[in-house]
């Protein structure tokens, strides 16, 4: 079922969902199941699965270092199919511009259609670790708007190059990212909202936001989006702080602000176990306020751990 249909069928009730990261290459999927199992009691209608882009590594060959391409967390579409089969839940693979040509993207979309995966999250993706700024892959999309258009084209039966007759057209539901505190590369929040409007006009069906820790930022973002004509569901993304170094890492990586009360609470912790509890309590209060405001879904960034997400969900669902 489409994410938008799940939201419609909920009749105003806030749904629970979460995002997971594929295991690194060589690890067993059972570890992933072990972290998902405790969250299924809260009946998530869908689970997001991230995609990692390529990395370059240097390996020795004939006494010389040779540059090679690798992906440390492959298997997103396979994991999505596995989760749908095991749990009877819809899954949302992340589809990236970075690291993929348009042809590779088309193959991925065809695989999703074969497997009955109806929802996709269309993202530009981050710069590679060896790049200071994002650079489009040769033959790939530069922006998520182009990716959304390619997905919509396939929904209409239009392949990139081939002229094939389809038994039935795909009908992918497309999610895109939104940034309550603006994308780190955007010159202003207003210009960032214009980019979001372009994605919506290209065919996006819903938005999931970057993490934020001040609900007012989300409420203002939703209002500003409505004011420029964005009327699709905007799902808040929540990440509970788990370790003390998040105070430095999260603002640096995601260019977000942390409320002073949260900073003070984390600074007052003696151990990361204490920090984890602070993160849980903050996310619970944040989630309660968002739920009372009638958000369509509370979407949690689990990063492969479920104990803190379970503690939060237990208080809300």
mmCIF file of C-alpha atoms in Angstrom:
data_model
loop_
_atom_site.group_PDB
_atom_site.id
_atom_site.type_symbol
_atom_site.label_atom_id
_atom_site.label_comp_id
_atom_site.label_asym_id
_atom_site.label_seq_id
_atom_site.Cartn_x
_atom_site.Cartn_y
_atom_site.Cartn_z
ATOM 1 C CA UNK A 1 0.000 0.000 0.000
ATOM 2 C CA UNK A 2 1.154 3.547 -0.665
ATOM 3 C CA UNK A 3 2.371 5.674 2.247
ATOM 4 C CA UNK A 4 -0.239 8.273 1.345
ATOM 5 C CA UNK A 5 -2.947 5.595 1.543
ATOM 6 C CA UNK A 6 -1.713 4.471 4.961
ATOM 7 C CA UNK A 7 -2.010 8.091 6.119
ATOM 8 C CA UNK A 8 -5.465 8.487 4.574
ATOM 9 C CA UNK A 9 -6.725 5.234 6.096
ATOM 10 C CA UNK A 10 -5.505 6.285 9.570
ATOM 11 C CA UNK A 11 -8.254 8.953 9.650
ATOM 12 C CA UNK A 12 -6.145 11.488 11.508
ATOM 13 C CA UNK A 13 -4.443 9.040 13.875
ATOM 14 C CA UNK A 14 -0.665 9.448 14.060
ATOM 15 C CA UNK A 15 1.224 6.424 12.737
ATOM 16 C CA UNK A 16 4.575 5.005 13.852
ATOM 17 C CA UNK A 17 7.441 4.267 11.464
ATOM 18 C CA UNK A 18 11.197 4.024 11.533
ATOM 19 C CA UNK A 19 14.301 3.909 9.360
ATOM 20 C CA UNK A 20 16.998 1.256 9.416
ATOM 21 C CA UNK A 21 20.497 0.968 8.002
ATOM 22 C CA UNK A 22 21.528 -2.214 6.111
ATOM 23 C CA UNK A 23 24.200 -4.314 7.829
ATOM 24 C CA UNK A 24 27.746 -3.910 6.575
ATOM 25 C CA UNK A 25 28.921 -6.320 3.894
ATOM 26 C CA UNK A 26 29.561 -9.763 5.351
ATOM 27 C CA UNK A 27 27.186 -9.437 8.311
ATOM 28 C CA UNK A 28 24.112 -11.634 8.757
ATOM 29 C CA UNK A 29 20.656 -10.115 8.320
ATOM 30 C CA UNK A 30 19.546 -11.769 11.564
ATOM 31 C CA UNK A 31 21.101 -8.894 13.514
ATOM 32 C CA UNK A 32 18.760 -6.576 11.640
ATOM 33 C CA UNK A 33 15.763 -8.769 12.436
ATOM 34 C CA UNK A 34 16.745 -8.797 16.113
ATOM 35 C CA UNK A 35 16.520 -5.007 16.212
ATOM 36 C CA UNK A 36 13.292 -4.822 14.223
ATOM 37 C CA UNK A 37 11.416 -7.519 16.176
ATOM 38 C CA UNK A 38 10.918 -5.411 19.358
ATOM 39 C CA UNK A 39 9.373 -2.564 17.327
ATOM 40 C CA UNK A 40 6.759 -4.598 15.475
ATOM 41 C CA UNK A 41 4.358 -4.558 18.432
ATOM 42 C CA UNK A 42 3.731 -0.874 17.620
ATOM 43 C CA UNK A 43 2.420 -1.857 14.167
ATOM 44 C CA UNK A 44 4.503 0.290 11.846
ATOM 45 C CA UNK A 45 2.778 0.456 8.442
ATOM 46 C CA UNK A 46 6.145 0.966 6.748
ATOM 47 C CA UNK A 47 9.900 0.791 7.331
ATOM 48 C CA UNK A 48 12.506 2.855 5.478
ATOM 49 C CA UNK A 49 15.791 1.231 4.419
ATOM 50 C CA UNK A 50 18.731 3.496 3.608
ATOM 51 C CA UNK A 51 21.067 3.125 0.647
ATOM 52 C CA UNK A 52 24.810 3.734 0.776
ATOM 53 C CA UNK A 53 26.669 5.187 -2.153
ATOM 54 C CA UNK A 54 29.983 3.989 -3.506
ATOM 55 C CA UNK A 55 33.312 4.521 -1.766
ATOM 56 C CA UNK A 56 36.832 4.371 -3.116
ATOM 57 C CA UNK A 57 39.417 2.173 -1.417
ATOM 58 C CA UNK A 58 43.039 1.435 -2.273
ATOM 59 C CA UNK A 59 44.105 -2.199 -2.434
ATOM 60 C CA UNK A 60 47.544 -3.590 -3.164
ATOM 61 C CA UNK A 61 47.952 -5.380 -6.504
ATOM 62 C CA UNK A 62 51.304 -6.497 -7.918
ATOM 63 C CA UNK A 63 53.105 -4.287 -5.428
ATOM 64 C CA UNK A 64 51.095 -1.202 -6.373
ATOM 65 C CA UNK A 65 48.062 0.470 -4.794
ATOM 66 C CA UNK A 66 45.041 0.244 -7.044
ATOM 67 C CA UNK A 67 41.940 2.442 -6.604
ATOM 68 C CA UNK A 68 38.773 0.345 -6.469
ATOM 69 C CA UNK A 69 35.072 1.018 -5.957
ATOM 70 C CA UNK A 70 33.190 -0.651 -3.109
ATOM 71 C CA UNK A 71 29.888 -0.379 -1.258
ATOM 72 C CA UNK A 72 30.020 -1.209 2.432
ATOM 73 C CA UNK A 73 26.259 -1.563 2.926
ATOM 74 C CA UNK A 74 24.748 -3.119 -0.211
ATOM 75 C CA UNK A 75 21.455 -4.960 -0.513
ATOM 76 C CA UNK A 76 18.819 -2.294 0.169
ATOM 77 C CA UNK A 77 16.215 -3.646 -2.272
ATOM 78 C CA UNK A 78 16.812 -7.247 -1.179
ATOM 79 C CA UNK A 79 16.399 -6.252 2.466
ATOM 80 C CA UNK A 80 13.158 -4.437 1.608
ATOM 81 C CA UNK A 81 11.785 -7.541 -0.096
ATOM 82 C CA UNK A 82 12.847 -9.697 2.843
ATOM 83 C CA UNK A 83 11.156 -7.419 5.390
ATOM 84 C CA UNK A 84 7.945 -7.303 3.380
ATOM 85 C CA UNK A 85 7.890 -11.093 3.266
ATOM 86 C CA UNK A 86 8.851 -11.642 6.915
ATOM 87 C CA UNK A 87 6.741 -8.965 8.589
ATOM 88 C CA UNK A 88 3.979 -8.206 6.078
ATOM 89 C CA UNK A 89 4.917 -4.536 6.222
ATOM 90 C CA UNK A 90 5.505 -2.036 3.425
ATOM 91 C CA UNK A 91 9.101 -0.987 2.901
ATOM 92 C CA UNK A 92 10.635 2.162 1.433
ATOM 93 C CA UNK A 93 14.050 1.796 -0.204
ATOM 94 C CA UNK A 94 16.067 4.988 -0.492
ATOM 95 C CA UNK A 95 16.991 5.780 -4.091
ATOM 96 C CA UNK A 96 20.007 8.064 -4.539
ATOM 97 C CA UNK A 97 21.310 10.330 -7.268
ATOM 98 C CA UNK A 98 24.889 10.085 -6.004
ATOM 99 C CA UNK A 99 26.691 6.923 -7.054
ATOM 100 C CA UNK A 100 24.122 5.762 -9.604
ATOM 101 C CA UNK A 101 23.621 6.409 -13.302
ATOM 102 C CA UNK A 102 20.124 6.920 -14.668
ATOM 103 C CA UNK A 103 20.306 3.454 -16.218
ATOM 104 C CA UNK A 104 21.256 1.860 -12.885
ATOM 105 C CA UNK A 105 18.360 3.717 -11.287
ATOM 106 C CA UNK A 106 15.985 2.338 -13.905
ATOM 107 C CA UNK A 107 17.172 -1.221 -13.191
ATOM 108 C CA UNK A 108 16.536 -0.618 -9.487
ATOM 109 C CA UNK A 109 13.027 0.686 -10.192
ATOM 110 C CA UNK A 110 12.255 -2.350 -12.345
ATOM 111 C CA UNK A 111 13.471 -4.635 -9.543
ATOM 112 C CA UNK A 112 11.181 -2.814 -7.108
ATOM 113 C CA UNK A 113 8.246 -3.269 -9.454
ATOM 114 C CA UNK A 114 8.980 -7.011 -9.768
ATOM 115 C CA UNK A 115 9.086 -7.358 -5.980
ATOM 116 C CA UNK A 116 5.892 -5.427 -5.253
ATOM 117 C CA UNK A 117 7.674 -2.513 -3.573
ATOM 118 C CA UNK A 118 5.334 0.452 -4.066
ATOM 119 C CA UNK A 119 7.112 3.234 -2.157
ATOM 120 C CA UNK A 120 10.423 4.986 -2.754
ATOM 121 C CA UNK A 121 12.374 7.756 -1.035
ATOM 122 C CA UNK A 122 14.067 9.877 -3.724
ATOM 123 C CA UNK A 123 17.214 11.608 -2.429
ATOM 124 C CA UNK A 124 20.163 13.405 -3.938
ATOM 125 C CA UNK A 125 22.474 11.821 -1.372
ATOM 126 C CA UNK A 126 25.623 13.120 0.251
ATOM 127 C CA UNK A 127 29.033 13.836 -1.163
ATOM 128 C CA UNK A 128 31.496 10.946 -1.176
ATOM 129 C CA UNK A 129 33.953 10.877 1.685
ATOM 130 C CA UNK A 130 36.717 12.020 -0.653
ATOM 131 C CA UNK A 131 34.670 14.988 -1.907
ATOM 132 C CA UNK A 132 34.171 18.305 -0.141
ATOM 133 C CA UNK A 133 30.949 18.979 -2.029
ATOM 134 C CA UNK A 134 28.459 16.767 -3.830
ATOM 135 C CA UNK A 135 29.387 15.993 -7.417
ATOM 136 C CA UNK A 136 26.896 14.320 -9.707
ATOM 137 C CA UNK A 137 27.809 10.851 -10.946
ATOM 138 C CA UNK A 138 28.571 10.789 -14.664
ATOM 139 C CA UNK A 139 25.337 9.781 -16.350
ATOM 140 C CA UNK A 140 23.355 10.303 -13.143
ATOM 141 C CA UNK A 141 21.048 12.956 -11.732
ATOM 142 C CA UNK A 142 22.403 16.117 -10.151
ATOM 143 C CA UNK A 143 19.325 16.780 -8.016
ATOM 144 C CA UNK A 144 16.473 14.804 -6.488
ATOM 145 C CA UNK A 145 13.999 16.669 -8.710
ATOM 146 C CA UNK A 146 15.395 14.839 -11.748
ATOM 147 C CA UNK A 147 15.149 11.541 -9.906
ATOM 148 C CA UNK A 148 11.508 12.214 -9.026
ATOM 149 C CA UNK A 149 10.803 12.977 -12.693
ATOM 150 C CA UNK A 150 12.424 9.707 -13.791
ATOM 151 C CA UNK A 151 10.252 7.738 -11.358
ATOM 152 C CA UNK A 152 7.128 9.557 -12.542
ATOM 153 C CA UNK A 153 8.095 8.835 -16.153
ATOM 154 C CA UNK A 154 8.285 5.117 -15.392
ATOM 155 C CA UNK A 155 4.883 5.373 -13.689
ATOM 156 C CA UNK A 156 3.649 6.587 -17.086
ATOM 157 C CA UNK A 157 5.321 3.696 -18.916
ATOM 158 C CA UNK A 158 8.264 5.696 -20.181
ATOM 159 C CA UNK A 159 11.684 4.003 -20.022
ATOM 160 C CA UNK A 160 14.919 5.906 -20.591
ATOM 161 C CA UNK A 161 15.749 4.262 -23.915
ATOM 162 C CA UNK A 162 13.673 1.144 -24.482
ATOM 163 C CA UNK A 163 10.220 1.017 -26.001
ATOM 164 C CA UNK A 164 8.606 -1.794 -24.007
ATOM 165 C CA UNK A 165 4.974 -2.688 -23.577
ATOM 166 C CA UNK A 166 4.142 -3.143 -19.876
ATOM 167 C CA UNK A 167 1.652 -5.686 -18.535
ATOM 168 C CA UNK A 168 0.722 -3.034 -15.995
ATOM 169 C CA UNK A 169 2.202 0.330 -15.154
ATOM 170 C CA UNK A 170 4.085 0.834 -11.892
ATOM 171 C CA UNK A 171 2.530 3.335 -9.521
ATOM 172 C CA UNK A 172 5.328 4.266 -7.139
ATOM 173 C CA UNK A 173 4.542 6.562 -4.240
ATOM 174 C CA UNK A 174 7.464 8.993 -3.954
ATOM 175 C CA UNK A 175 8.834 10.496 -0.779
ATOM 176 C CA UNK A 176 11.377 13.319 -0.662
ATOM 177 C CA UNK A 177 13.408 15.013 2.053
ATOM 178 C CA UNK A 178 12.580 18.331 3.704
ATOM 179 C CA UNK A 179 14.776 20.428 5.986
ATOM 180 C CA UNK A 180 13.119 22.465 8.786
ATOM 181 C CA UNK A 181 16.450 24.203 9.402
ATOM 182 C CA UNK A 182 17.357 24.220 5.660
ATOM 183 C CA UNK A 183 19.732 21.947 3.779
ATOM 184 C CA UNK A 184 23.350 22.530 4.747
ATOM 185 C CA UNK A 185 24.190 23.690 1.209
ATOM 186 C CA UNK A 186 21.190 25.990 0.740
ATOM 187 C CA UNK A 187 21.886 29.745 0.961
ATOM 188 C CA UNK A 188 18.612 30.366 2.838
ATOM 189 C CA UNK A 189 15.533 28.589 4.138
ATOM 190 C CA UNK A 190 13.413 30.394 1.537
ATOM 191 C CA UNK A 191 15.557 29.127 -1.345
ATOM 192 C CA UNK A 192 15.536 25.621 0.166
ATOM 193 C CA UNK A 193 11.722 25.684 0.275
ATOM 194 C CA UNK A 194 11.708 26.604 -3.420
ATOM 195 C CA UNK A 195 13.784 23.496 -4.139
ATOM 196 C CA UNK A 196 11.280 21.429 -2.139
ATOM 197 C CA UNK A 197 8.411 22.940 -4.152
ATOM 198 C CA UNK A 198 10.229 21.864 -7.344
ATOM 199 C CA UNK A 199 10.336 18.279 -6.071
ATOM 200 C CA UNK A 200 6.648 18.409 -5.206
ATOM 201 C CA UNK A 201 5.761 19.861 -8.604
ATOM 202 C CA UNK A 202 7.830 17.099 -10.237
ATOM 203 C CA UNK A 203 5.598 14.492 -8.585
ATOM 204 C CA UNK A 204 6.608 13.895 -4.949
ATOM 205 C CA UNK A 205 3.752 12.488 -2.835
ATOM 206 C CA UNK A 206 5.021 13.135 0.686
ATOM 207 C CA UNK A 207 7.924 14.666 2.605
ATOM 208 C CA UNK A 208 9.992 13.283 5.486
ATOM 209 C CA UNK A 209 12.009 15.867 7.378
ATOM 210 C CA UNK A 210 15.577 15.841 8.512
ATOM 211 C CA UNK A 211 15.934 15.387 12.273
ATOM 212 C CA UNK A 212 15.208 18.389 14.467
ATOM 213 C CA UNK A 213 15.080 18.878 18.226
ATOM 214 C CA UNK A 214 12.921 21.992 18.473
ATOM 215 C CA UNK A 215 9.318 21.358 17.409
ATOM 216 C CA UNK A 216 8.764 25.024 16.664
ATOM 217 C CA UNK A 217 11.198 24.678 13.762
ATOM 218 C CA UNK A 218 8.976 21.940 12.317
ATOM 219 C CA UNK A 219 5.731 23.863 12.811
ATOM 220 C CA UNK A 220 7.201 26.946 11.147
ATOM 221 C CA UNK A 221 8.539 24.818 8.290
ATOM 222 C CA UNK A 222 5.136 23.219 7.638
ATOM 223 C CA UNK A 223 3.430 26.625 7.670
ATOM 224 C CA UNK A 224 6.020 28.110 5.302
ATOM 225 C CA UNK A 225 5.627 25.109 2.987
ATOM 226 C CA UNK A 226 1.842 25.587 2.884
ATOM 227 C CA UNK A 227 2.311 29.266 2.112
ATOM 228 C CA UNK A 228 4.194 28.439 -1.104
ATOM 229 C CA UNK A 229 1.707 25.782 -2.193
ATOM 230 C CA UNK A 230 3.024 22.540 -0.692
ATOM 231 C CA UNK A 231 0.025 20.571 0.509
ATOM 232 C CA UNK A 232 1.302 16.976 0.647
ATOM 233 C CA UNK A 233 1.935 15.233 4.026
ATOM 234 C CA UNK A 234 5.070 16.413 5.836
ATOM 235 C CA UNK A 235 6.270 13.682 8.207
ATOM 236 C CA UNK A 236 8.573 14.727 11.077
ATOM 237 C CA UNK A 237 11.807 12.767 11.442
ATOM 238 C CA UNK A 238 12.950 12.215 15.027
ATOM 239 C CA UNK A 239 16.339 11.039 16.280
ATOM 240 C CA UNK A 240 16.947 10.550 19.996
ATOM 241 C CA UNK A 241 20.364 11.673 21.162
ATOM 242 C CA UNK A 242 22.303 8.625 22.382
ATOM 243 C CA UNK A 243 25.888 9.633 23.161
ATOM 244 C CA UNK A 244 27.570 12.799 24.400
ATOM 245 C CA UNK A 245 29.518 13.402 21.205
ATOM 246 C CA UNK A 246 26.199 13.946 19.390
ATOM 247 C CA UNK A 247 26.364 17.483 20.763
ATOM 248 C CA UNK A 248 29.243 18.134 18.375
ATOM 249 C CA UNK A 249 28.586 15.631 15.596
ATOM 250 C CA UNK A 250 24.932 16.367 14.808
ATOM 251 C CA UNK A 251 25.279 20.156 14.389
ATOM 252 C CA UNK A 252 28.476 19.664 12.390
ATOM 253 C CA UNK A 253 27.154 16.997 10.025
ATOM 254 C CA UNK A 254 23.521 18.098 9.669
ATOM 255 C CA UNK A 255 23.813 21.848 10.377
ATOM 256 C CA UNK A 256 21.047 21.770 12.973
ATOM 257 C CA UNK A 257 20.602 23.674 16.220
ATOM 258 C CA UNK A 258 20.161 21.943 19.563
ATOM 259 C CA UNK A 259 18.007 23.601 22.245
ATOM 260 C CA UNK A 260 20.013 24.884 25.202
ATOM 261 C CA UNK A 261 17.918 22.862 27.665
ATOM 262 C CA UNK A 262 18.878 19.674 25.835
ATOM 263 C CA UNK A 263 22.548 20.690 25.711
ATOM 264 C CA UNK A 264 22.547 21.414 29.449
ATOM 265 C CA UNK A 265 20.877 18.083 30.235
ATOM 266 C CA UNK A 266 23.417 16.137 28.181
ATOM 267 C CA UNK A 267 26.337 18.127 29.623
ATOM 268 C CA UNK A 268 25.143 17.144 33.086
ATOM 269 C CA UNK A 269 25.363 13.418 32.312
ATOM 270 C CA UNK A 270 28.250 11.341 33.654
ATOM 271 C CA UNK A 271 27.880 8.394 31.267
ATOM 272 C CA UNK A 272 26.515 7.702 27.812
ATOM 273 C CA UNK A 273 23.874 5.536 29.488
ATOM 274 C CA UNK A 274 22.632 8.685 31.192
ATOM 275 C CA UNK A 275 22.791 10.546 27.869
ATOM 276 C CA UNK A 276 20.706 7.834 26.224
ATOM 277 C CA UNK A 277 18.015 8.274 28.874
ATOM 278 C CA UNK A 278 18.014 12.037 28.377
ATOM 279 C CA UNK A 279 17.624 11.459 24.638
ATOM 280 C CA UNK A 280 14.682 9.117 25.223
ATOM 281 C CA UNK A 281 12.910 11.551 27.544
ATOM 282 C CA UNK A 282 13.453 14.487 25.185
ATOM 283 C CA UNK A 283 12.142 12.505 22.206
ATOM 284 C CA UNK A 284 9.085 11.388 24.204
ATOM 285 C CA UNK A 285 8.133 14.962 25.028
ATOM 286 C CA UNK A 286 8.892 16.077 21.488
ATOM 287 C CA UNK A 287 6.781 13.235 20.076
ATOM 288 C CA UNK A 288 3.847 13.877 22.418
ATOM 289 C CA UNK A 289 3.640 17.508 21.314
ATOM 290 C CA UNK A 290 3.850 16.535 17.644
ATOM 291 C CA UNK A 291 1.205 13.848 18.084
ATOM 292 C CA UNK A 292 -1.122 16.298 19.811
ATOM 293 C CA UNK A 293 -0.623 18.640 16.848
ATOM 294 C CA UNK A 294 -1.902 15.863 14.561
ATOM 295 C CA UNK A 295 1.189 14.972 12.539
ATOM 296 C CA UNK A 296 0.466 12.111 10.111
ATOM 297 C CA UNK A 297 3.398 9.907 11.157
ATOM 298 C CA UNK A 298 6.178 9.963 13.733
ATOM 299 C CA UNK A 299 9.219 8.645 11.884
ATOM 300 C CA UNK A 300 12.260 7.600 13.936
ATOM 301 C CA UNK A 301 15.858 7.323 12.806
ATOM 302 C CA UNK A 302 16.935 4.138 14.559
ATOM 303 C CA UNK A 303 20.455 3.734 13.094
ATOM 304 C CA UNK A 304 20.235 -0.006 13.714
ATOM 305 C CA UNK A 305 19.391 0.185 17.422
ATOM 306 C CA UNK A 306 15.891 -0.372 18.728
ATOM 307 C CA UNK A 307 15.996 -0.173 22.542
ATOM 308 C CA UNK A 308 15.626 3.607 22.752
ATOM 309 C CA UNK A 309 13.033 3.715 19.952
ATOM 310 C CA UNK A 310 11.011 1.037 21.778
ATOM 311 C CA UNK A 311 11.124 3.040 25.005
ATOM 312 C CA UNK A 312 9.796 6.088 23.150
ATOM 313 C CA UNK A 313 7.117 4.219 21.210
ATOM 314 C CA UNK A 314 5.876 2.511 24.379
ATOM 315 C CA UNK A 315 4.857 5.913 25.731
ATOM 316 C CA UNK A 316 3.017 6.956 22.562
ATOM 317 C CA UNK A 317 1.551 3.992 20.685
#
